[in-house]
């Protein structure tokens, strides 16, 4: 079972605001030393956010389809009880990256992108998986 997801960002405060305001995460823990800041947010899953004091290269502006072709983690997914309502919320805030689509495995979803260019899939909640 996955314990948490970890991301590295260039602006911890903007990232914290995005995840708390738009995705309902709450702050659980904060740590800072001379190398980095670490923030733990939670909303059913834990998100560990790093900001290093040295400059971190911005993620290339890729489309989601481009990221699937490479190796490594391409996105993470959060489920929602009401996909249409979630889509309308993110659409109003100008945060949608795709329209609602039917996935190959039969679930509907859409994508948003956080302030760091990290793709987040919002997917219908199901008891099948």
mmCIF file with all atom_site columns, C-alpha atoms in Angstrom:
data_model
loop_
_atom_site.group_PDB
_atom_site.id
_atom_site.type_symbol
_atom_site.label_atom_id
_atom_site.label_alt_id
_atom_site.label_comp_id
_atom_site.label_asym_id
_atom_site.label_entity_id
_atom_site.label_seq_id
_atom_site.pdbx_PDB_ins_code
_atom_site.Cartn_x
_atom_site.Cartn_y
_atom_site.Cartn_z
_atom_site.occupancy
_atom_site.B_iso_or_equiv
_atom_site.pdbx_formal_charge
_atom_site.auth_seq_id
_atom_site.auth_comp_id
_atom_site.auth_asym_id
_atom_site.auth_atom_id
_atom_site.pdbx_PDB_model_num
ATOM 1   C CA . UNK A 1 1   ? 0.000   0.000  0.000   1.00 0.00 ? 1   UNK A CA 1
ATOM 2   C CA . UNK A 1 2   ? 1.296   3.452  -0.897  1.00 0.00 ? 2   UNK A CA 1
ATOM 3   C CA . UNK A 1 3   ? 2.153   5.605  2.124   1.00 0.00 ? 3   UNK A CA 1
ATOM 4   C CA . UNK A 1 4   ? 2.562   8.955  0.369   1.00 0.00 ? 4   UNK A CA 1
ATOM 5   C CA . UNK A 1 5   ? 3.348   10.774 -2.860  1.00 0.00 ? 5   UNK A CA 1
ATOM 6   C CA . UNK A 1 6   ? 6.353   13.083 -2.967  1.00 0.00 ? 6   UNK A CA 1
ATOM 7   C CA . UNK A 1 7   ? 6.829   16.052 -5.289  1.00 0.00 ? 7   UNK A CA 1
ATOM 8   C CA . UNK A 1 8   ? 9.564   18.666 -5.612  1.00 0.00 ? 8   UNK A CA 1
ATOM 9   C CA . UNK A 1 9   ? 8.441   22.222 -6.283  1.00 0.00 ? 9   UNK A CA 1
ATOM 10  C CA . UNK A 1 10  ? 9.920   25.658 -6.845  1.00 0.00 ? 10  UNK A CA 1
ATOM 11  C CA . UNK A 1 11  ? 7.364   27.608 -4.791  1.00 0.00 ? 11  UNK A CA 1
ATOM 12  C CA . UNK A 1 12  ? 6.204   25.874 -1.630  1.00 0.00 ? 12  UNK A CA 1
ATOM 13  C CA . UNK A 1 13  ? 3.724   28.598 -0.650  1.00 0.00 ? 13  UNK A CA 1
ATOM 14  C CA . UNK A 1 14  ? 1.965   28.653 -4.042  1.00 0.00 ? 14  UNK A CA 1
ATOM 15  C CA . UNK A 1 15  ? 1.849   24.859 -4.050  1.00 0.00 ? 15  UNK A CA 1
ATOM 16  C CA . UNK A 1 16  ? 0.438   24.741 -0.524  1.00 0.00 ? 16  UNK A CA 1
ATOM 17  C CA . UNK A 1 17  ? -2.240  27.286 -1.425  1.00 0.00 ? 17  UNK A CA 1
ATOM 18  C CA . UNK A 1 18  ? -3.207  25.347 -4.584  1.00 0.00 ? 18  UNK A CA 1
ATOM 19  C CA . UNK A 1 19  ? -3.580  21.968 -2.863  1.00 0.00 ? 19  UNK A CA 1
ATOM 20  C CA . UNK A 1 20  ? -5.388  23.383 0.170   1.00 0.00 ? 20  UNK A CA 1
ATOM 21  C CA . UNK A 1 21  ? -7.724  25.741 -1.730  1.00 0.00 ? 21  UNK A CA 1
ATOM 22  C CA . UNK A 1 22  ? -8.568  23.627 -4.759  1.00 0.00 ? 22  UNK A CA 1
ATOM 23  C CA . UNK A 1 23  ? -8.131  20.036 -3.553  1.00 0.00 ? 23  UNK A CA 1
ATOM 24  C CA . UNK A 1 24  ? -9.070  20.240 0.125   1.00 0.00 ? 24  UNK A CA 1
ATOM 25  C CA . UNK A 1 25  ? -5.736  19.149 1.590   1.00 0.00 ? 25  UNK A CA 1
ATOM 26  C CA . UNK A 1 26  ? -4.854  20.131 5.147   1.00 0.00 ? 26  UNK A CA 1
ATOM 27  C CA . UNK A 1 27  ? -1.394  20.725 6.578   1.00 0.00 ? 27  UNK A CA 1
ATOM 28  C CA . UNK A 1 28  ? -0.066  17.965 8.827   1.00 0.00 ? 28  UNK A CA 1
ATOM 29  C CA . UNK A 1 29  ? 3.634   18.703 9.260   1.00 0.00 ? 29  UNK A CA 1
ATOM 30  C CA . UNK A 1 30  ? 6.343   21.186 8.285   1.00 0.00 ? 30  UNK A CA 1
ATOM 31  C CA . UNK A 1 31  ? 10.129  20.910 8.429   1.00 0.00 ? 31  UNK A CA 1
ATOM 32  C CA . UNK A 1 32  ? 12.894  23.306 7.405   1.00 0.00 ? 32  UNK A CA 1
ATOM 33  C CA . UNK A 1 33  ? 16.680  23.182 7.460   1.00 0.00 ? 33  UNK A CA 1
ATOM 34  C CA . UNK A 1 34  ? 19.482  24.836 5.496   1.00 0.00 ? 34  UNK A CA 1
ATOM 35  C CA . UNK A 1 35  ? 18.885  22.571 2.457   1.00 0.00 ? 35  UNK A CA 1
ATOM 36  C CA . UNK A 1 36  ? 15.132  22.440 2.039   1.00 0.00 ? 36  UNK A CA 1
ATOM 37  C CA . UNK A 1 37  ? 11.614  22.859 3.314   1.00 0.00 ? 37  UNK A CA 1
ATOM 38  C CA . UNK A 1 38  ? 9.285   19.856 3.574   1.00 0.00 ? 38  UNK A CA 1
ATOM 39  C CA . UNK A 1 39  ? 5.528   20.137 3.909   1.00 0.00 ? 39  UNK A CA 1
ATOM 40  C CA . UNK A 1 40  ? 3.144   17.222 4.518   1.00 0.00 ? 40  UNK A CA 1
ATOM 41  C CA . UNK A 1 41  ? -0.431  17.746 3.349   1.00 0.00 ? 41  UNK A CA 1
ATOM 42  C CA . UNK A 1 42  ? -3.238  15.214 3.628   1.00 0.00 ? 42  UNK A CA 1
ATOM 43  C CA . UNK A 1 43  ? -6.635  14.600 2.084   1.00 0.00 ? 43  UNK A CA 1
ATOM 44  C CA . UNK A 1 44  ? -7.183  10.856 2.176   1.00 0.00 ? 44  UNK A CA 1
ATOM 45  C CA . UNK A 1 45  ? -3.596  10.453 0.942   1.00 0.00 ? 45  UNK A CA 1
ATOM 46  C CA . UNK A 1 46  ? -0.427  12.129 2.124   1.00 0.00 ? 46  UNK A CA 1
ATOM 47  C CA . UNK A 1 47  ? 1.464   14.498 -0.143  1.00 0.00 ? 47  UNK A CA 1
ATOM 48  C CA . UNK A 1 48  ? 5.094   15.245 0.777   1.00 0.00 ? 48  UNK A CA 1
ATOM 49  C CA . UNK A 1 49  ? 6.229   18.492 -0.840  1.00 0.00 ? 49  UNK A CA 1
ATOM 50  C CA . UNK A 1 50  ? 9.903   19.484 -1.071  1.00 0.00 ? 50  UNK A CA 1
ATOM 51  C CA . UNK A 1 51  ? 11.313  22.871 -1.949  1.00 0.00 ? 51  UNK A CA 1
ATOM 52  C CA . UNK A 1 52  ? 15.095  22.946 -2.108  1.00 0.00 ? 52  UNK A CA 1
ATOM 53  C CA . UNK A 1 53  ? 16.976  26.157 -1.392  1.00 0.00 ? 53  UNK A CA 1
ATOM 54  C CA . UNK A 1 54  ? 19.037  25.872 -4.575  1.00 0.00 ? 54  UNK A CA 1
ATOM 55  C CA . UNK A 1 55  ? 17.281  26.585 -7.849  1.00 0.00 ? 55  UNK A CA 1
ATOM 56  C CA . UNK A 1 56  ? 15.327  23.637 -9.180  1.00 0.00 ? 56  UNK A CA 1
ATOM 57  C CA . UNK A 1 57  ? 14.788  23.432 -12.939 1.00 0.00 ? 57  UNK A CA 1
ATOM 58  C CA . UNK A 1 58  ? 11.220  24.019 -14.064 1.00 0.00 ? 58  UNK A CA 1
ATOM 59  C CA . UNK A 1 59  ? 9.489   20.996 -15.552 1.00 0.00 ? 59  UNK A CA 1
ATOM 60  C CA . UNK A 1 60  ? 9.285   21.141 -19.342 1.00 0.00 ? 60  UNK A CA 1
ATOM 61  C CA . UNK A 1 61  ? 5.912   22.280 -20.611 1.00 0.00 ? 61  UNK A CA 1
ATOM 62  C CA . UNK A 1 62  ? 4.712   18.929 -21.914 1.00 0.00 ? 62  UNK A CA 1
ATOM 63  C CA . UNK A 1 63  ? 1.290   17.663 -22.756 1.00 0.00 ? 63  UNK A CA 1
ATOM 64  C CA . UNK A 1 64  ? 0.010   14.764 -20.700 1.00 0.00 ? 64  UNK A CA 1
ATOM 65  C CA . UNK A 1 65  ? 0.205   12.427 -23.697 1.00 0.00 ? 65  UNK A CA 1
ATOM 66  C CA . UNK A 1 66  ? 3.919   13.261 -24.012 1.00 0.00 ? 66  UNK A CA 1
ATOM 67  C CA . UNK A 1 67  ? 4.600   12.324 -20.392 1.00 0.00 ? 67  UNK A CA 1
ATOM 68  C CA . UNK A 1 68  ? 3.079   8.839  -20.747 1.00 0.00 ? 68  UNK A CA 1
ATOM 69  C CA . UNK A 1 69  ? 5.643   7.963  -23.414 1.00 0.00 ? 69  UNK A CA 1
ATOM 70  C CA . UNK A 1 70  ? 8.602   8.517  -21.091 1.00 0.00 ? 70  UNK A CA 1
ATOM 71  C CA . UNK A 1 71  ? 9.678   6.528  -18.063 1.00 0.00 ? 71  UNK A CA 1
ATOM 72  C CA . UNK A 1 72  ? 8.955   7.249  -14.427 1.00 0.00 ? 72  UNK A CA 1
ATOM 73  C CA . UNK A 1 73  ? 5.903   8.616  -12.684 1.00 0.00 ? 73  UNK A CA 1
ATOM 74  C CA . UNK A 1 74  ? 3.757   10.730 -14.997 1.00 0.00 ? 74  UNK A CA 1
ATOM 75  C CA . UNK A 1 75  ? 0.915   11.821 -12.718 1.00 0.00 ? 75  UNK A CA 1
ATOM 76  C CA . UNK A 1 76  ? -1.079  10.911 -9.662  1.00 0.00 ? 76  UNK A CA 1
ATOM 77  C CA . UNK A 1 77  ? -4.832  10.513 -9.402  1.00 0.00 ? 77  UNK A CA 1
ATOM 78  C CA . UNK A 1 78  ? -7.388  11.641 -6.850  1.00 0.00 ? 78  UNK A CA 1
ATOM 79  C CA . UNK A 1 79  ? -10.900 10.234 -6.918  1.00 0.00 ? 79  UNK A CA 1
ATOM 80  C CA . UNK A 1 80  ? -14.056 12.293 -6.660  1.00 0.00 ? 80  UNK A CA 1
ATOM 81  C CA . UNK A 1 81  ? -17.668 11.412 -5.856  1.00 0.00 ? 81  UNK A CA 1
ATOM 82  C CA . UNK A 1 82  ? -19.000 13.860 -8.465  1.00 0.00 ? 82  UNK A CA 1
ATOM 83  C CA . UNK A 1 83  ? -16.761 14.149 -11.515 1.00 0.00 ? 83  UNK A CA 1
ATOM 84  C CA . UNK A 1 84  ? -18.980 16.655 -13.351 1.00 0.00 ? 84  UNK A CA 1
ATOM 85  C CA . UNK A 1 85  ? -19.141 18.983 -10.334 1.00 0.00 ? 85  UNK A CA 1
ATOM 86  C CA . UNK A 1 86  ? -15.355 18.753 -9.884  1.00 0.00 ? 86  UNK A CA 1
ATOM 87  C CA . UNK A 1 87  ? -14.817 19.465 -13.579 1.00 0.00 ? 87  UNK A CA 1
ATOM 88  C CA . UNK A 1 88  ? -17.041 22.557 -13.456 1.00 0.00 ? 88  UNK A CA 1
ATOM 89  C CA . UNK A 1 89  ? -15.148 23.842 -10.403 1.00 0.00 ? 89  UNK A CA 1
ATOM 90  C CA . UNK A 1 90  ? -11.723 23.507 -12.063 1.00 0.00 ? 90  UNK A CA 1
ATOM 91  C CA . UNK A 1 91  ? -13.058 24.851 -15.363 1.00 0.00 ? 91  UNK A CA 1
ATOM 92  C CA . UNK A 1 92  ? -14.333 28.003 -13.588 1.00 0.00 ? 92  UNK A CA 1
ATOM 93  C CA . UNK A 1 93  ? -10.875 28.467 -12.059 1.00 0.00 ? 93  UNK A CA 1
ATOM 94  C CA . UNK A 1 94  ? -9.094  27.959 -15.400 1.00 0.00 ? 94  UNK A CA 1
ATOM 95  C CA . UNK A 1 95  ? -7.254  24.869 -14.189 1.00 0.00 ? 95  UNK A CA 1
ATOM 96  C CA . UNK A 1 96  ? -8.458  22.116 -16.523 1.00 0.00 ? 96  UNK A CA 1
ATOM 97  C CA . UNK A 1 97  ? -5.947  20.548 -18.901 1.00 0.00 ? 97  UNK A CA 1
ATOM 98  C CA . UNK A 1 98  ? -8.357  18.113 -20.601 1.00 0.00 ? 98  UNK A CA 1
ATOM 99  C CA . UNK A 1 99  ? -12.077 17.628 -20.968 1.00 0.00 ? 99  UNK A CA 1
ATOM 100 C CA . UNK A 1 100 ? -13.847 14.748 -19.244 1.00 0.00 ? 100 UNK A CA 1
ATOM 101 C CA . UNK A 1 101 ? -12.957 11.551 -21.063 1.00 0.00 ? 101 UNK A CA 1
ATOM 102 C CA . UNK A 1 102 ? -13.871 7.880  -20.849 1.00 0.00 ? 102 UNK A CA 1
ATOM 103 C CA . UNK A 1 103 ? -10.769 5.906  -19.963 1.00 0.00 ? 103 UNK A CA 1
ATOM 104 C CA . UNK A 1 104 ? -9.685  2.686  -21.605 1.00 0.00 ? 104 UNK A CA 1
ATOM 105 C CA . UNK A 1 105 ? -10.565 0.884  -18.384 1.00 0.00 ? 105 UNK A CA 1
ATOM 106 C CA . UNK A 1 106 ? -14.097 2.311  -18.298 1.00 0.00 ? 106 UNK A CA 1
ATOM 107 C CA . UNK A 1 107 ? -13.775 5.156  -15.795 1.00 0.00 ? 107 UNK A CA 1
ATOM 108 C CA . UNK A 1 108 ? -14.305 8.832  -16.595 1.00 0.00 ? 108 UNK A CA 1
ATOM 109 C CA . UNK A 1 109 ? -11.582 11.348 -15.745 1.00 0.00 ? 109 UNK A CA 1
ATOM 110 C CA . UNK A 1 110 ? -9.971  14.691 -16.546 1.00 0.00 ? 110 UNK A CA 1
ATOM 111 C CA . UNK A 1 111 ? -6.627  16.316 -15.796 1.00 0.00 ? 111 UNK A CA 1
ATOM 112 C CA . UNK A 1 112 ? -5.490  19.484 -14.073 1.00 0.00 ? 112 UNK A CA 1
ATOM 113 C CA . UNK A 1 113 ? -1.943  20.750 -13.552 1.00 0.00 ? 113 UNK A CA 1
ATOM 114 C CA . UNK A 1 114 ? -0.544  22.165 -10.314 1.00 0.00 ? 114 UNK A CA 1
ATOM 115 C CA . UNK A 1 115 ? 1.573   25.360 -10.183 1.00 0.00 ? 115 UNK A CA 1
ATOM 116 C CA . UNK A 1 116 ? 4.706   23.250 -10.827 1.00 0.00 ? 116 UNK A CA 1
ATOM 117 C CA . UNK A 1 117 ? 3.443   21.550 -13.978 1.00 0.00 ? 117 UNK A CA 1
ATOM 118 C CA . UNK A 1 118 ? 2.622   18.268 -12.224 1.00 0.00 ? 118 UNK A CA 1
ATOM 119 C CA . UNK A 1 119 ? -0.390  16.513 -13.760 1.00 0.00 ? 119 UNK A CA 1
ATOM 120 C CA . UNK A 1 120 ? -3.202  15.445 -11.436 1.00 0.00 ? 120 UNK A CA 1
ATOM 121 C CA . UNK A 1 121 ? -5.946  13.150 -12.668 1.00 0.00 ? 121 UNK A CA 1
ATOM 122 C CA . UNK A 1 122 ? -9.413  13.575 -11.183 1.00 0.00 ? 122 UNK A CA 1
ATOM 123 C CA . UNK A 1 123 ? -11.238 10.285 -11.660 1.00 0.00 ? 123 UNK A CA 1
ATOM 124 C CA . UNK A 1 124 ? -14.659 8.901  -10.791 1.00 0.00 ? 124 UNK A CA 1
ATOM 125 C CA . UNK A 1 125 ? -14.732 7.038  -7.512  1.00 0.00 ? 125 UNK A CA 1
ATOM 126 C CA . UNK A 1 126 ? -15.521 3.364  -7.935  1.00 0.00 ? 126 UNK A CA 1
ATOM 127 C CA . UNK A 1 127 ? -15.589 0.281  -5.772  1.00 0.00 ? 127 UNK A CA 1
ATOM 128 C CA . UNK A 1 128 ? -14.256 -1.879 -8.615  1.00 0.00 ? 128 UNK A CA 1
ATOM 129 C CA . UNK A 1 129 ? -10.553 -1.022 -8.187  1.00 0.00 ? 129 UNK A CA 1
#
